[in-house]
Short mmCIF file of C-alpha atoms in Angstrom, two decimals:
data_model
loop_
_atom_site.label_atom_id
_atom_site.label_comp_id
_atom_site.label_asym_id
_atom_site.label_seq_id
_atom_site.Cartn_x
_atom_site.Cartn_y
_atom_site.Cartn_z
CA MET A 1 55.39 76.58 24.40
CA THR A 2 52.89 74.47 22.43
CA ASN A 3 53.02 76.41 19.10
CA LYS A 4 57.04 76.92 18.97
CA LEU A 5 58.08 76.89 15.30
CA PHE A 6 60.80 74.42 14.81
CA VAL A 7 62.30 74.99 11.49
CA LEU A 8 63.20 72.15 9.12
CA LEU A 9 64.40 72.70 6.10
CA ILE A 10 64.71 69.78 3.67
CA LEU A 11 67.25 68.62 0.63
CA PHE A 12 69.97 71.30 -0.65
CA SER A 13 69.05 74.19 1.56
CA SER A 14 70.44 76.26 4.71
CA ILE A 15 68.73 77.86 7.44
CA SER A 16 67.85 81.31 7.72
CA GLY A 17 66.81 83.46 10.73
CA PHE A 18 63.36 83.71 11.54
CA SER A 19 63.52 86.45 14.17
CA GLN A 20 60.95 89.44 13.70
CA SER A 21 63.51 92.09 13.54
CA ASN A 22 67.08 92.31 12.55
CA LEU A 23 69.13 93.51 15.39
CA ILE A 24 72.49 93.80 13.55
CA GLY A 25 74.19 97.28 14.83
CA LYS A 26 71.86 97.78 17.66
CA LYS A 27 72.79 97.33 21.46
CA ALA A 28 72.13 93.71 22.57
CA PRO A 29 69.47 93.53 25.23
CA GLU A 30 69.99 92.37 28.49
CA ILE A 31 70.84 88.60 29.33
CA LYS A 32 69.05 87.70 32.39
CA ILE A 33 69.14 83.85 33.47
CA GLU A 34 68.32 82.94 37.07
CA LYS A 35 70.30 80.01 36.75
CA TRP A 36 73.11 78.55 34.15
CA ILE A 37 72.69 74.86 33.56
CA TYR A 38 76.17 73.18 32.93
CA PRO A 39 76.87 69.94 30.59
CA LYS A 40 76.92 66.39 32.41
CA ILE A 41 79.30 64.80 30.29
CA LYS A 42 83.15 65.90 30.91
CA VAL A 43 85.36 66.14 27.97
CA ALA A 44 88.79 65.04 28.89
CA ASN A 45 90.69 68.41 27.55
CA TRP A 46 87.77 70.95 27.75
CA GLN A 47 86.36 72.59 30.87
CA VAL A 48 83.40 74.42 30.49
CA ARG A 49 83.77 77.80 32.18
CA GLU A 50 80.96 79.45 34.20
CA VAL A 51 78.91 82.29 32.85
CA PRO A 52 80.34 85.83 33.97
CA SER A 53 78.30 87.38 36.36
CA ASP A 54 78.68 90.66 34.15
CA LEU A 55 79.55 90.24 30.47
CA SER A 56 80.35 93.50 29.25
CA GLY A 57 83.47 93.79 27.88
CA LYS A 58 83.08 90.32 26.28
CA VAL A 59 82.75 88.91 22.97
CA VAL A 60 79.62 86.70 23.14
CA VAL A 61 77.97 83.79 21.07
CA LEU A 62 74.42 83.48 22.04
CA ASP A 63 72.43 80.42 20.67
CA PHE A 64 68.70 80.31 21.03
CA TRP A 65 67.25 76.43 20.78
CA ALA A 66 65.47 73.65 21.93
CA THR A 67 66.34 70.11 22.62
CA LYS A 68 63.48 68.66 20.44
CA CYS A 69 64.57 70.80 17.37
CA ALA A 70 66.33 69.11 15.16
CA PRO A 71 68.36 71.56 13.54
CA CYS A 72 69.04 73.08 16.94
CA VAL A 73 70.68 69.96 17.86
CA ALA A 74 72.60 69.17 15.06
CA SER A 75 74.12 72.40 15.36
CA ILE A 76 75.61 71.60 18.64
CA PRO A 77 78.81 69.83 17.43
CA LYS A 78 79.68 73.06 15.06
CA LEU A 79 79.19 75.04 17.84
CA ASN A 80 81.39 72.83 19.89
CA GLU A 81 84.14 73.02 17.45
CA LEU A 82 83.97 76.80 17.52
CA ALA A 83 83.98 77.30 20.76
CA LYS A 84 87.05 75.16 21.46
CA ARG A 85 88.77 77.05 18.80
CA PHE A 86 87.75 80.55 20.37
CA PRO A 87 88.54 80.52 24.01
CA GLU A 88 88.22 84.12 24.54
CA ILE A 89 84.74 84.25 23.31
CA VAL A 90 82.21 83.05 25.64
CA PHE A 91 79.60 80.74 24.21
CA ILE A 92 76.05 80.78 25.78
CA SER A 93 72.78 79.25 24.86
CA ILE A 94 69.15 80.02 26.14
CA SER A 95 65.98 77.51 26.05
CA PHE A 96 62.44 78.01 26.74
CA GLU A 97 62.58 74.78 28.09
CA LYS A 98 62.27 73.92 31.88
CA GLU A 99 65.62 73.03 33.70
CA GLU A 100 64.66 69.20 34.31
CA LEU A 101 64.15 68.50 30.34
CA ILE A 102 67.35 70.25 29.73
CA ASN A 103 69.38 68.13 32.47
CA ARG A 104 68.25 65.07 31.00
CA PHE A 105 69.21 66.14 27.59
CA LEU A 106 72.72 67.15 28.94
CA LYS A 107 73.16 63.52 30.06
CA LYS A 108 73.40 62.18 26.55
CA MET A 109 74.69 65.25 24.56
CA VAL A 110 78.27 66.79 24.80
CA MET A 111 78.14 70.03 24.67
CA TYR A 112 81.12 72.76 25.46
CA TYR A 113 79.20 75.66 26.72
CA PRO A 114 76.33 76.01 29.19
CA VAL A 115 72.16 76.49 28.71
CA GLY A 116 70.28 79.02 30.37
CA SER A 117 66.69 78.18 30.74
CA ASP A 118 64.21 80.82 30.19
CA PRO A 119 60.56 79.36 30.44
CA THR A 120 59.01 82.78 30.77
CA GLU A 121 60.88 83.86 27.68
CA ALA A 122 61.74 86.89 28.95
CA THR A 123 65.30 87.16 27.35
CA ILE A 124 63.91 85.41 24.14
CA LYS A 125 61.45 88.00 23.71
CA LYS A 126 64.00 90.77 24.14
CA PHE A 127 65.72 89.26 21.20
CA GLY A 128 62.41 89.18 18.81
CA VAL A 129 63.34 85.25 18.32
CA THR A 130 60.60 83.55 17.21
CA GLY A 131 61.87 80.43 15.01
CA TYR A 132 64.90 78.15 16.15
CA PRO A 133 67.74 77.95 16.00
CA GLU A 134 69.08 81.60 16.03
CA THR A 135 72.33 82.92 17.02
CA PHE A 136 73.51 86.10 17.70
CA LEU A 137 76.86 87.77 17.97
CA ILE A 138 77.72 90.44 20.60
CA ASP A 139 81.26 92.50 20.56
CA LYS A 140 82.88 93.99 23.59
CA ASN A 141 81.03 97.14 23.25
CA GLY A 142 77.61 95.02 23.42
CA ILE A 143 76.65 95.62 19.82
CA ILE A 144 75.01 93.14 18.13
CA GLN A 145 77.50 92.43 15.11
CA TRP A 146 76.29 88.90 13.54
CA GLN A 147 72.67 87.44 13.80
CA GLY A 148 71.77 84.18 11.53
CA SER A 149 71.92 80.47 11.63
CA PRO A 150 74.79 78.88 13.72
CA PHE A 151 75.70 76.81 10.53
CA LYS A 152 76.59 79.96 9.07
CA LEU A 153 78.60 81.30 12.07
CA SER A 154 82.21 81.26 10.20
CA GLU A 155 85.73 81.36 12.11
CA LYS A 156 86.10 84.70 9.61
CA ILE A 157 83.37 86.20 11.62
CA LEU A 158 84.37 85.22 14.96
CA LYS A 159 88.29 86.48 14.10
CA LYS A 160 86.97 89.61 13.00
CA ALA A 161 84.55 90.21 16.22
CA ILE A 162 87.82 89.62 18.47
CA GLY A 163 89.94 92.01 15.98
CA ASN A 164 92.21 89.26 15.26
CA SER A 165 92.72 87.83 11.74
CA GLU A 166 95.16 85.18 13.13
CA THR A 167 93.90 84.35 16.52
CA GLN A 168 96.62 83.22 18.80
CA ASN A 169 94.56 81.24 21.36
CA SER A 170 92.92 78.79 18.89
CA LEU A 171 93.04 75.32 19.73
CA SER A 172 93.59 72.32 17.25
CA ILE A 173 90.84 70.01 17.19
CA ASN A 174 92.09 66.41 17.73
CA ASP A 175 89.49 63.96 19.65
CA SER A 176 86.92 61.60 19.33
CA GLU A 177 84.21 63.87 17.71
CA PHE A 178 86.35 64.37 14.52
CA PRO A 179 87.97 60.94 13.84
CA HIS A 180 88.43 60.93 10.13
CA LYS A 181 90.51 63.97 9.74
CA ASN A 182 93.03 64.73 6.81
CA SER A 183 93.99 67.47 4.52
CA ALA A 184 90.82 67.00 2.45
CA TYR A 185 87.79 66.71 4.98
CA ASP A 186 86.84 66.12 8.26
CA PHE A 187 83.86 63.48 8.53
CA THR A 188 82.00 62.13 11.71
CA LEU A 189 79.22 59.17 11.55
CA LYS A 190 77.67 57.89 14.42
CA LYS A 191 74.14 56.44 15.68
CA ASN A 192 71.84 59.01 16.86
CA GLU A 193 70.84 58.03 20.75
CA LEU A 194 69.05 60.84 21.81
CA GLY A 195 65.60 59.82 21.72
CA MET A 196 64.52 62.53 19.07
CA ASN A 197 61.83 60.14 17.36
CA GLU A 198 60.92 61.47 14.25
CA ALA A 199 62.50 65.08 14.43
CA SER A 200 65.42 65.12 11.90
CA TYR A 201 67.54 67.39 9.78
CA PHE A 202 69.32 67.36 6.67
CA HIS A 203 71.50 70.60 5.50
CA TYR A 204 73.61 70.39 2.45
CA SER A 205 75.59 73.33 1.17
CA PRO A 206 79.25 73.50 -1.11
CA PHE A 207 81.93 71.81 1.24
CA ASP A 208 79.26 71.39 4.40
CA ILE A 209 76.95 68.35 4.65
CA ASN A 210 75.05 68.04 7.96
CA VAL A 211 72.78 64.90 8.55
CA PHE A 212 70.92 64.56 11.99
CA ASN A 213 68.70 61.47 12.97
CA LEU A 214 67.88 60.29 9.38
CA ASP A 215 67.67 56.35 8.80
CA LEU A 216 69.91 55.05 6.12
CA PRO A 217 66.93 54.47 3.31
CA THR A 218 66.55 58.42 3.41
CA ILE A 219 70.10 59.18 3.21
CA ILE A 220 70.51 56.75 0.31
CA SER A 221 67.69 58.71 -1.07
CA ALA A 222 68.94 62.21 -0.41
CA PHE A 223 72.48 61.50 -1.79
CA TYR A 224 72.22 58.87 -4.35
CA GLY A 225 69.24 59.94 -5.85
CA TYR A 226 67.28 57.17 -5.62
CA SER A 227 63.70 56.74 -4.40
CA LYS A 228 63.29 54.72 -1.31
CA SER A 229 60.51 52.47 -3.00
CA ARG A 230 63.45 51.06 -5.28
CA LEU A 231 65.57 50.59 -2.43
CA LEU A 232 65.93 46.57 -1.45
CA PHE A 233 67.46 45.80 1.97
CA LYS A 234 68.98 42.21 2.17
CA ASP A 235 70.07 42.70 5.72
CA THR A 236 66.93 44.57 7.65
CA LEU A 237 69.61 45.43 10.45
CA LEU A 238 70.37 48.35 8.17
CA LEU A 239 67.14 49.62 8.79
CA ASN A 240 67.39 49.55 12.65
CA ASN A 241 69.02 52.90 13.42
CA THR A 242 69.21 56.24 12.42
CA TYR A 243 72.62 58.55 12.09
CA ASP A 244 74.33 61.89 12.61
CA ILE A 245 76.94 62.63 9.95
CA THR A 246 78.89 65.89 9.29
CA LEU A 247 81.25 66.12 6.37
CA LYS A 248 83.21 69.31 6.23
CA ALA A 249 85.31 69.52 2.70
CA ASN A 250 88.56 72.12 2.60
CA ARG A 251 87.79 74.17 -0.54
CA GLU A 252 91.29 74.75 -0.93
CA VAL A 253 91.92 71.32 -1.96
CA THR A 254 88.49 69.92 -3.04
CA THR A 255 85.58 70.77 -5.11
CA GLU A 256 82.11 71.23 -4.56
CA ALA A 257 81.26 68.08 -6.66
CA ASN A 258 84.12 66.17 -4.85
CA CYS A 259 82.70 67.00 -1.39
CA MET A 260 79.29 65.10 -2.58
CA GLU A 261 81.73 62.17 -4.05
CA ILE A 262 83.64 61.86 -0.68
CA PHE A 263 80.26 61.60 1.08
CA LYS A 264 78.81 59.30 -0.99
CA TYR A 265 82.31 57.02 -0.71
CA LEU A 266 82.63 57.25 3.14
CA LEU A 267 78.90 56.56 3.44
CA PRO A 268 78.89 52.76 2.74
CA ASN A 269 82.54 52.07 3.61
CA ASN A 270 81.96 53.16 7.32
CA LEU A 271 78.78 51.17 7.64
CA GLU A 272 79.90 48.61 5.75
CA PHE A 273 77.59 48.09 2.83
CA GLU A 274 77.37 47.84 -0.63
CA MET A 275 74.57 48.98 -3.62
CA LYS A 276 74.22 46.88 -6.57
CA ASN A 277 72.11 47.85 -9.66
CA ILE A 278 69.48 44.98 -10.44
CA GLU A 279 66.36 44.33 -12.65
CA LYS A 280 63.64 42.44 -11.83
CA ASP A 281 60.07 41.99 -13.26
CA THR A 282 57.34 44.02 -11.00
CA PHE A 283 54.25 46.01 -11.45
CA VAL A 284 54.62 49.44 -11.84
CA TYR A 285 52.58 52.82 -12.46
CA VAL A 286 53.32 54.44 -15.84
CA LEU A 287 52.80 57.68 -15.73
CA GLN A 288 51.74 59.56 -19.07
CA VAL A 289 50.00 62.65 -20.18
CA TYR A 290 46.52 62.23 -21.72
CA ASN A 291 45.29 65.96 -21.95
CA ASP A 292 48.28 68.32 -22.11
CA ILE A 293 45.82 71.18 -22.31
CA ILE A 294 44.73 70.53 -18.64
CA LEU A 295 48.44 69.98 -17.83
CA ASN A 296 49.68 73.26 -19.15
CA LYS A 297 46.81 74.91 -17.17
CA ASN A 298 48.96 74.45 -14.26
CA LEU A 299 52.28 75.77 -15.39
CA THR A 300 54.11 77.17 -12.60
CA LYS A 301 54.49 81.08 -12.30
CA PHE A 302 57.36 81.23 -9.55
CA ASP A 303 61.26 80.62 -10.33
CA TYR A 304 61.66 78.63 -7.03
CA SER A 305 60.61 74.82 -6.37
CA GLY A 306 59.68 73.08 -3.31
CA SER A 307 57.08 71.12 -1.33
CA SER A 308 55.04 71.49 1.62
CA LYS A 309 52.24 69.64 3.45
CA ASP A 310 49.22 70.18 5.73
CA ASN A 311 46.90 67.51 6.84
CA LEU A 312 44.75 67.45 3.73
CA LYS A 313 47.40 68.56 1.21
CA TRP A 314 50.53 68.45 -0.55
CA ARG A 315 51.69 71.17 -2.41
CA LEU A 316 54.62 71.00 -5.04
CA THR A 317 56.00 74.03 -6.84
CA GLY A 318 57.82 74.30 -10.03
CA ALA A 319 57.99 70.47 -10.14
CA THR A 320 58.92 68.69 -13.59
CA LEU A 321 57.27 65.23 -14.48
CA LYS A 322 60.44 63.82 -13.16
CA ASN A 323 60.18 65.80 -9.94
CA LEU A 324 56.13 64.47 -9.49
CA LYS A 325 57.40 60.87 -10.42
CA ASN A 326 60.20 61.09 -7.84
CA PHE A 327 57.63 62.40 -5.09
CA LEU A 328 54.96 59.91 -5.74
CA GLU A 329 57.58 57.26 -5.35
CA ASN A 330 58.78 58.59 -2.01
CA GLU A 331 55.27 59.49 -0.98
CA TYR A 332 53.62 56.25 -1.40
CA ASN A 333 56.33 53.69 -1.80
CA ALA A 334 55.10 53.10 -5.04
CA ILE A 335 57.12 52.37 -8.49
CA ILE A 336 56.54 54.84 -11.00
CA GLU A 337 57.97 54.76 -14.82
CA LEU A 338 57.97 57.99 -16.89
CA LYS A 339 57.72 57.39 -20.61
CA LEU A 340 57.52 61.24 -21.25
CA GLN A 341 60.22 63.52 -20.54
CA LEU A 342 59.28 67.19 -20.30
CA ASP A 343 61.44 70.44 -19.36
CA SER A 344 58.32 72.67 -18.40
CA LYS A 345 57.51 73.22 -14.55
CA PHE A 346 54.09 72.88 -12.99
CA ASP A 347 52.20 73.03 -9.66
CA PHE A 348 50.51 70.53 -8.21
CA ILE A 349 47.86 70.34 -5.16
CA LEU A 350 47.57 66.66 -4.17
CA PRO A 351 45.66 64.77 -1.50
CA SER A 352 47.77 63.81 1.68
CA ASN A 353 48.25 60.07 2.45
CA ASP A 354 45.96 58.95 0.02
CA PHE A 355 47.39 57.09 -3.23
CA GLU A 356 43.82 56.36 -4.85
CA ALA A 357 42.63 59.84 -4.23
CA THR A 358 46.15 61.16 -5.66
CA VAL A 359 45.45 59.02 -8.67
CA GLU A 360 42.23 60.27 -9.51
CA CYS A 361 43.18 63.87 -8.70
CA LEU A 362 46.19 63.47 -11.42
CA ARG A 363 43.62 62.49 -13.89
CA LYS A 364 40.69 65.21 -13.42
CA GLU A 365 43.03 67.95 -12.57
CA TYR A 366 46.24 67.64 -14.38
CA GLY A 367 45.32 65.73 -17.10
CA ILE A 368 48.04 62.92 -16.07
CA GLU A 369 47.21 59.24 -15.84
CA LEU A 370 48.96 56.42 -13.64
CA LYS A 371 48.22 53.13 -15.34
CA PRO A 372 49.33 49.84 -14.02
CA GLN A 373 51.74 47.91 -16.13
CA LYS A 374 54.28 44.89 -15.40
CA LEU A 375 57.69 45.62 -16.96
CA LYS A 376 61.27 45.11 -16.05
CA THR A 377 62.27 47.51 -13.71
CA LYS A 378 65.78 48.87 -12.16
CA PHE A 379 66.19 48.42 -8.32
CA ILE A 380 69.07 49.13 -5.96
CA GLU A 381 70.23 46.03 -3.57
CA ILE A 382 71.47 46.94 -0.51
CA ARG A 383 73.69 44.44 1.51
CA ARG A 384 76.69 44.24 4.02
CA LYS A 385 79.78 43.91 2.45
CA SER A 386 81.14 40.17 2.21
CA ILE A 387 84.01 39.79 4.56
#
């Protein structure tokens, strides 16, 4: 499977299902796997059960995923937690990958449920799965009751499936996977050691933050709003790792804004770094509009904003000039100063991986100039905390 669609959604978005069809309310196709692969890492207070030869009469959570799909791997702790809270439900997963690759992965990752290898995609095709991850909830009668992202699978949905609003068999989570736990939030942070290379994932929704295999500059840029080009690391050891982070806030005692503030407080405290605003003289590019007639020809017609990239072009949709400034700083490691603030939103199509060509494109196609100038500029200095 060389053309698999691995869905990676960027800032402040959530995963949605990408199956060809919605199977909710329909009879679940047969789940036929010749050999189930079981986790290699044992957990002291949890025993992964064998998959029953007959799943009829069972409530089943079936997750389709892959070892090189960052959102898929990032969702495993969430499914582990649910599997532990609901032992009366059968949790299983299926990958199109071969047994050898799955076994190598399971030597590094804790999983509370088995994996079925489906290299011929017999079961995958029956469920119409074309994007990953994709999860199905099947009731005791074999009817699909829920379908979508594993990140959106909740206790409420599972309790409804087993016909019990207050399940008696649920277990409390109290182990090393969830070390920072109190009435307001659960927080975990660890180095990513799965060898995922550049495959990464970032998910934010109210009261639920999930970061997978991201480096510290990317995390700081996303959560604090600083472009990477303005981050000055006094200790390069802080750049050597990527991290997996989860934060689940209790919506009964916190607010959405508090959830973000909790994350911004816990991150530097757990990694023992501090941030300081400084100013210094440096050469920057001043972004200014020299022809607003040309620029206004590119006013957006869309209600949403976003970006996408192929081998030749970057496409920015519904972007303000401030969005453009931040994009240029992060993409080209440049320092951009914006002299004009506009609320209007525009669509840009810019060359990929070529700053000089981008500068020329902005001048000709959008009436925007980037002029080099020496200015006193704000930076964020990041250093380890003093002991």
